[in-house]
């Protein structure tokens, strides 16, 4: 038993048990975002060097608009994929808990089965926002090096849909 009274709350104890994995997943996602954002301008230059693309690039706001589109589509689609893989690893842990007998230990205490499942879903919902926020902050910090300024509204519009996606994906698992 822990002396920390907060660990008596099922959601908090689940997040506490996953703290190392959550930090690792956040760091990995941030590194991917930093790398992909740092090459966005070069990717845009490559695309604009293609003959016949110039009018399409002009239609989306020139090279800065193209770089913004690359950051939004590539970074956040990769982040969505990483969140899906993170959800799968969490669900795999739940399955391992069932096989190892941890599930029976939890269910032998007073909470009903639906409550334990609900607590795990809420804990997962609490684990995805730090990953998403850290990724958006990293993108916002690296984007000026690519001659693009992203507003908080841009980051919310791009990163906001990832939270329901991750929650639905994890809940289905």
PDB file of C-alpha atoms in Angstrom:
ATOM      1  CA  UNK A   1       0.000   0.000   0.000  1.00  0.00           C
ATOM      2  CA  UNK A   2       1.111   3.512  -0.777  1.00  0.00           C
ATOM      3  CA  UNK A   3       1.128   6.362   1.694  1.00  0.00           C
ATOM      4  CA  UNK A   4      -0.162   8.661  -1.049  1.00  0.00           C
ATOM      5  CA  UNK A   5      -3.939   9.028  -0.563  1.00  0.00           C
ATOM      6  CA  UNK A   6      -4.441  10.042  -4.220  1.00  0.00           C
ATOM      7  CA  UNK A   7      -3.413   6.571  -5.345  1.00  0.00           C
ATOM      8  CA  UNK A   8      -6.595   5.262  -3.733  1.00  0.00           C
ATOM      9  CA  UNK A   9      -8.514   6.865  -6.615  1.00  0.00           C
ATOM     10  CA  UNK A  10      -8.705   4.235  -9.387  1.00  0.00           C
ATOM     11  CA  UNK A  11      -8.168   6.670 -12.278  1.00  0.00           C
ATOM     12  CA  UNK A  12      -5.166   8.291 -10.605  1.00  0.00           C
ATOM     13  CA  UNK A  13      -3.626   4.948  -9.682  1.00  0.00           C
ATOM     14  CA  UNK A  14      -3.975   3.738 -13.276  1.00  0.00           C
ATOM     15  CA  UNK A  15      -2.293   6.895 -14.597  1.00  0.00           C
ATOM     16  CA  UNK A  16       0.408   6.563 -11.943  1.00  0.00           C
ATOM     17  CA  UNK A  17       1.109   2.995 -13.032  1.00  0.00           C
ATOM     18  CA  UNK A  18       1.464   4.180 -16.629  1.00  0.00           C
ATOM     19  CA  UNK A  19       3.585   7.274 -15.885  1.00  0.00           C
ATOM     20  CA  UNK A  20       6.819   5.940 -17.404  1.00  0.00           C
ATOM     21  CA  UNK A  21       5.078   4.727 -20.554  1.00  0.00           C
ATOM     22  CA  UNK A  22       3.147   7.973 -20.857  1.00  0.00           C
ATOM     23  CA  UNK A  23       6.349  10.028 -20.608  1.00  0.00           C
ATOM     24  CA  UNK A  24       8.052   7.776 -23.177  1.00  0.00           C
ATOM     25  CA  UNK A  25       5.135   7.983 -25.612  1.00  0.00           C
ATOM     26  CA  UNK A  26       4.950  11.758 -25.163  1.00  0.00           C
ATOM     27  CA  UNK A  27       8.688  12.128 -25.791  1.00  0.00           C
ATOM     28  CA  UNK A  28       8.547   9.901 -28.868  1.00  0.00           C
ATOM     29  CA  UNK A  29       5.587  11.743 -30.333  1.00  0.00           C
ATOM     30  CA  UNK A  30       7.246  15.099 -29.667  1.00  0.00           C
ATOM     31  CA  UNK A  31      10.464  13.937 -31.355  1.00  0.00           C
ATOM     32  CA  UNK A  32       8.500  12.786 -34.398  1.00  0.00           C
ATOM     33  CA  UNK A  33       6.680  16.135 -34.530  1.00  0.00           C
ATOM     34  CA  UNK A  34       9.931  18.094 -34.228  1.00  0.00           C
ATOM     35  CA  UNK A  35      11.545  16.087 -36.999  1.00  0.00           C
ATOM     36  CA  UNK A  36       8.591  16.264 -39.373  1.00  0.00           C
ATOM     37  CA  UNK A  37       8.067  19.972 -38.767  1.00  0.00           C
ATOM     38  CA  UNK A  38      11.766  20.670 -39.296  1.00  0.00           C
ATOM     39  CA  UNK A  39      11.655  19.202 -42.810  1.00  0.00           C
ATOM     40  CA  UNK A  40       8.340  20.754 -43.857  1.00  0.00           C
ATOM     41  CA  UNK A  41       9.918  23.633 -45.789  1.00  0.00           C
ATOM     42  CA  UNK A  42      12.244  21.296 -47.689  1.00  0.00           C
ATOM     43  CA  UNK A  43       9.280  19.087 -48.527  1.00  0.00           C
ATOM     44  CA  UNK A  44       7.398  22.163 -49.745  1.00  0.00           C
ATOM     45  CA  UNK A  45      10.364  23.214 -51.894  1.00  0.00           C
ATOM     46  CA  UNK A  46      10.472  19.748 -53.427  1.00  0.00           C
ATOM     47  CA  UNK A  47       6.759  19.869 -54.222  1.00  0.00           C
ATOM     48  CA  UNK A  48       6.965  23.367 -55.737  1.00  0.00           C
ATOM     49  CA  UNK A  49       9.852  22.296 -57.979  1.00  0.00           C
ATOM     50  CA  UNK A  50       7.446  19.963 -59.757  1.00  0.00           C
ATOM     51  CA  UNK A  51       6.315  21.534 -63.063  1.00  0.00           C
ATOM     52  CA  UNK A  52       2.665  22.482 -63.190  1.00  0.00           C
ATOM     53  CA  UNK A  53       2.216  22.675 -59.413  1.00  0.00           C
ATOM     54  CA  UNK A  54       2.785  26.432 -59.088  1.00  0.00           C
ATOM     55  CA  UNK A  55      -0.864  27.431 -59.579  1.00  0.00           C
ATOM     56  CA  UNK A  56      -1.985  24.925 -56.919  1.00  0.00           C
ATOM     57  CA  UNK A  57       0.626  26.240 -54.499  1.00  0.00           C
ATOM     58  CA  UNK A  58      -0.541  29.798 -55.177  1.00  0.00           C
ATOM     59  CA  UNK A  59      -4.135  28.725 -54.504  1.00  0.00           C
ATOM     60  CA  UNK A  60      -3.272  27.581 -50.982  1.00  0.00           C
ATOM     61  CA  UNK A  61      -1.262  30.678 -50.058  1.00  0.00           C
ATOM     62  CA  UNK A  62       2.124  30.215 -51.675  1.00  0.00           C
ATOM     63  CA  UNK A  63       5.027  28.338 -50.160  1.00  0.00           C
ATOM     64  CA  UNK A  64       4.077  29.374 -46.600  1.00  0.00           C
ATOM     65  CA  UNK A  65       0.577  27.964 -47.154  1.00  0.00           C
ATOM     66  CA  UNK A  66       2.051  24.774 -48.570  1.00  0.00           C
ATOM     67  CA  UNK A  67       4.386  24.427 -45.586  1.00  0.00           C
ATOM     68  CA  UNK A  68       1.434  24.960 -43.218  1.00  0.00           C
ATOM     69  CA  UNK A  69      -0.533  22.297 -45.112  1.00  0.00           C
ATOM     70  CA  UNK A  70       2.383  19.874 -44.909  1.00  0.00           C
ATOM     71  CA  UNK A  71       2.778  20.488 -41.176  1.00  0.00           C
ATOM     72  CA  UNK A  72      -0.940  19.997 -40.610  1.00  0.00           C
ATOM     73  CA  UNK A  73      -1.385  16.935 -42.756  1.00  0.00           C
ATOM     74  CA  UNK A  74       1.846  15.091 -42.082  1.00  0.00           C
ATOM     75  CA  UNK A  75       2.510  15.938 -38.440  1.00  0.00           C
ATOM     76  CA  UNK A  76      -1.001  15.400 -37.221  1.00  0.00           C
ATOM     77  CA  UNK A  77      -1.643  12.280 -39.283  1.00  0.00           C
ATOM     78  CA  UNK A  78       1.533  10.751 -37.849  1.00  0.00           C
ATOM     79  CA  UNK A  79       0.437  11.867 -34.369  1.00  0.00           C
ATOM     80  CA  UNK A  80      -2.955  10.222 -34.935  1.00  0.00           C
ATOM     81  CA  UNK A  81      -1.219   6.995 -35.933  1.00  0.00           C
ATOM     82  CA  UNK A  82       1.003   7.121 -32.852  1.00  0.00           C
ATOM     83  CA  UNK A  83      -2.019   7.727 -30.623  1.00  0.00           C
ATOM     84  CA  UNK A  84      -3.715   4.698 -32.185  1.00  0.00           C
ATOM     85  CA  UNK A  85      -0.651   2.550 -31.489  1.00  0.00           C
ATOM     86  CA  UNK A  86      -0.537   3.907 -27.927  1.00  0.00           C
ATOM     87  CA  UNK A  87      -4.198   2.939 -27.506  1.00  0.00           C
ATOM     88  CA  UNK A  88      -3.386  -0.572 -28.738  1.00  0.00           C
ATOM     89  CA  UNK A  89      -0.553  -0.930 -26.239  1.00  0.00           C
ATOM     90  CA  UNK A  90      -2.859   0.157 -23.429  1.00  0.00           C
ATOM     91  CA  UNK A  91      -5.515  -2.335 -24.513  1.00  0.00           C
ATOM     92  CA  UNK A  92      -2.833  -5.034 -24.704  1.00  0.00           C
ATOM     93  CA  UNK A  93      -1.920  -4.210 -21.113  1.00  0.00           C
ATOM     94  CA  UNK A  94      -5.553  -4.628 -20.116  1.00  0.00           C
ATOM     95  CA  UNK A  95      -5.624  -8.023 -21.814  1.00  0.00           C
ATOM     96  CA  UNK A  96      -2.430  -8.985 -19.975  1.00  0.00           C
ATOM     97  CA  UNK A  97      -4.052  -7.919 -16.695  1.00  0.00           C
ATOM     98  CA  UNK A  98      -6.875 -10.321 -17.455  1.00  0.00           C
ATOM     99  CA  UNK A  99      -4.515 -13.216 -18.239  1.00  0.00           C
ATOM    100  CA  UNK A 100      -2.272 -12.570 -15.220  1.00  0.00           C
ATOM    101  CA  UNK A 101      -5.131 -12.499 -12.747  1.00  0.00           C
ATOM    102  CA  UNK A 102      -4.901  -8.795 -11.919  1.00  0.00           C
ATOM    103  CA  UNK A 103      -8.448  -8.317 -13.187  1.00  0.00           C
ATOM    104  CA  UNK A 104      -9.769 -10.842 -10.646  1.00  0.00           C
ATOM    105  CA  UNK A 105      -7.900  -9.061  -7.863  1.00  0.00           C
ATOM    106  CA  UNK A 106      -9.506  -5.753  -8.807  1.00  0.00           C
ATOM    107  CA  UNK A 107     -12.962  -7.293  -9.185  1.00  0.00           C
ATOM    108  CA  UNK A 108     -12.745  -9.082  -5.837  1.00  0.00           C
ATOM    109  CA  UNK A 109     -13.002  -5.655  -4.246  1.00  0.00           C
ATOM    110  CA  UNK A 110     -16.316  -3.776  -4.098  1.00  0.00           C
ATOM    111  CA  UNK A 111     -16.417  -1.988  -7.492  1.00  0.00           C
ATOM    112  CA  UNK A 112     -18.539  -3.622 -10.201  1.00  0.00           C
ATOM    113  CA  UNK A 113     -17.023  -4.644 -13.528  1.00  0.00           C
ATOM    114  CA  UNK A 114     -18.524  -1.693 -15.426  1.00  0.00           C
ATOM    115  CA  UNK A 115     -16.955   0.723 -12.942  1.00  0.00           C
ATOM    116  CA  UNK A 116     -13.480  -0.735 -13.450  1.00  0.00           C
ATOM    117  CA  UNK A 117     -13.876  -0.484 -17.231  1.00  0.00           C
ATOM    118  CA  UNK A 118     -15.184   3.077 -16.902  1.00  0.00           C
ATOM    119  CA  UNK A 119     -12.230   4.058 -14.681  1.00  0.00           C
ATOM    120  CA  UNK A 120      -9.806   2.708 -17.259  1.00  0.00           C
ATOM    121  CA  UNK A 121     -11.521   4.613 -20.067  1.00  0.00           C
ATOM    122  CA  UNK A 122     -11.374   7.834 -18.035  1.00  0.00           C
ATOM    123  CA  UNK A 123      -7.701   7.214 -17.228  1.00  0.00           C
ATOM    124  CA  UNK A 124      -6.977   6.758 -20.924  1.00  0.00           C
ATOM    125  CA  UNK A 125      -8.893   9.933 -21.749  1.00  0.00           C
ATOM    126  CA  UNK A 126      -6.639  11.700 -19.262  1.00  0.00           C
ATOM    127  CA  UNK A 127      -3.466  10.276 -20.774  1.00  0.00           C
ATOM    128  CA  UNK A 128      -3.980  11.517 -24.338  1.00  0.00           C
ATOM    129  CA  UNK A 129      -4.204  15.296 -23.783  1.00  0.00           C
ATOM    130  CA  UNK A 130      -0.605  15.578 -22.489  1.00  0.00           C
ATOM    131  CA  UNK A 131       0.656  13.816 -25.613  1.00  0.00           C
ATOM    132  CA  UNK A 132      -1.447  16.048 -27.848  1.00  0.00           C
ATOM    133  CA  UNK A 133      -0.544  19.285 -26.055  1.00  0.00           C
ATOM    134  CA  UNK A 134       3.173  18.455 -25.996  1.00  0.00           C
ATOM    135  CA  UNK A 135       3.080  17.648 -29.720  1.00  0.00           C
ATOM    136  CA  UNK A 136       1.288  20.900 -30.552  1.00  0.00           C
ATOM    137  CA  UNK A 137       3.727  22.937 -28.445  1.00  0.00           C
ATOM    138  CA  UNK A 138       6.682  21.263 -30.184  1.00  0.00           C
ATOM    139  CA  UNK A 139       5.183  22.008 -33.601  1.00  0.00           C
ATOM    140  CA  UNK A 140       4.537  25.631 -32.601  1.00  0.00           C
ATOM    141  CA  UNK A 141       8.135  26.032 -31.428  1.00  0.00           C
ATOM    142  CA  UNK A 142       9.713  24.497 -34.537  1.00  0.00           C
ATOM    143  CA  UNK A 143       7.361  26.018 -37.158  1.00  0.00           C
ATOM    144  CA  UNK A 144       9.021  29.478 -37.157  1.00  0.00           C
ATOM    145  CA  UNK A 145      12.277  27.836 -38.297  1.00  0.00           C
ATOM    146  CA  UNK A 146      10.311  26.822 -41.389  1.00  0.00           C
ATOM    147  CA  UNK A 147       9.132  30.422 -41.919  1.00  0.00           C
ATOM    148  CA  UNK A 148       5.616  29.597 -40.744  1.00  0.00           C
ATOM    149  CA  UNK A 149       3.784  31.098 -37.806  1.00  0.00           C
ATOM    150  CA  UNK A 150       1.031  29.006 -36.301  1.00  0.00           C
ATOM    151  CA  UNK A 151      -1.597  30.522 -34.038  1.00  0.00           C
ATOM    152  CA  UNK A 152      -3.195  28.795 -31.081  1.00  0.00           C
ATOM    153  CA  UNK A 153      -6.344  28.516 -33.202  1.00  0.00           C
ATOM    154  CA  UNK A 154      -4.384  26.687 -35.927  1.00  0.00           C
ATOM    155  CA  UNK A 155      -2.989  24.253 -33.383  1.00  0.00           C
ATOM    156  CA  UNK A 156      -6.411  23.650 -31.816  1.00  0.00           C
ATOM    157  CA  UNK A 157      -8.012  23.111 -35.200  1.00  0.00           C
ATOM    158  CA  UNK A 158      -5.349  20.587 -36.172  1.00  0.00           C
ATOM    159  CA  UNK A 159      -4.831  18.841 -32.827  1.00  0.00           C
ATOM    160  CA  UNK A 160      -8.331  19.011 -31.367  1.00  0.00           C
ATOM    161  CA  UNK A 161      -9.826  16.178 -33.444  1.00  0.00           C
ATOM    162  CA  UNK A 162      -7.058  13.850 -32.273  1.00  0.00           C
ATOM    163  CA  UNK A 163      -8.522  13.616 -28.780  1.00  0.00           C
ATOM    164  CA  UNK A 164     -11.914  12.182 -29.792  1.00  0.00           C
ATOM    165  CA  UNK A 165     -10.123   9.943 -32.306  1.00  0.00           C
ATOM    166  CA  UNK A 166      -7.850   8.513 -29.611  1.00  0.00           C
ATOM    167  CA  UNK A 167     -10.714   8.138 -27.163  1.00  0.00           C
ATOM    168  CA  UNK A 168     -12.913   6.298 -29.656  1.00  0.00           C
ATOM    169  CA  UNK A 169     -10.028   4.127 -30.806  1.00  0.00           C
ATOM    170  CA  UNK A 170      -9.068   3.208 -27.240  1.00  0.00           C
ATOM    171  CA  UNK A 171     -12.682   2.651 -26.174  1.00  0.00           C
ATOM    172  CA  UNK A 172     -13.261   0.264 -29.081  1.00  0.00           C
ATOM    173  CA  UNK A 173     -10.209  -1.691 -27.931  1.00  0.00           C
TER     174      UNK A 173
END
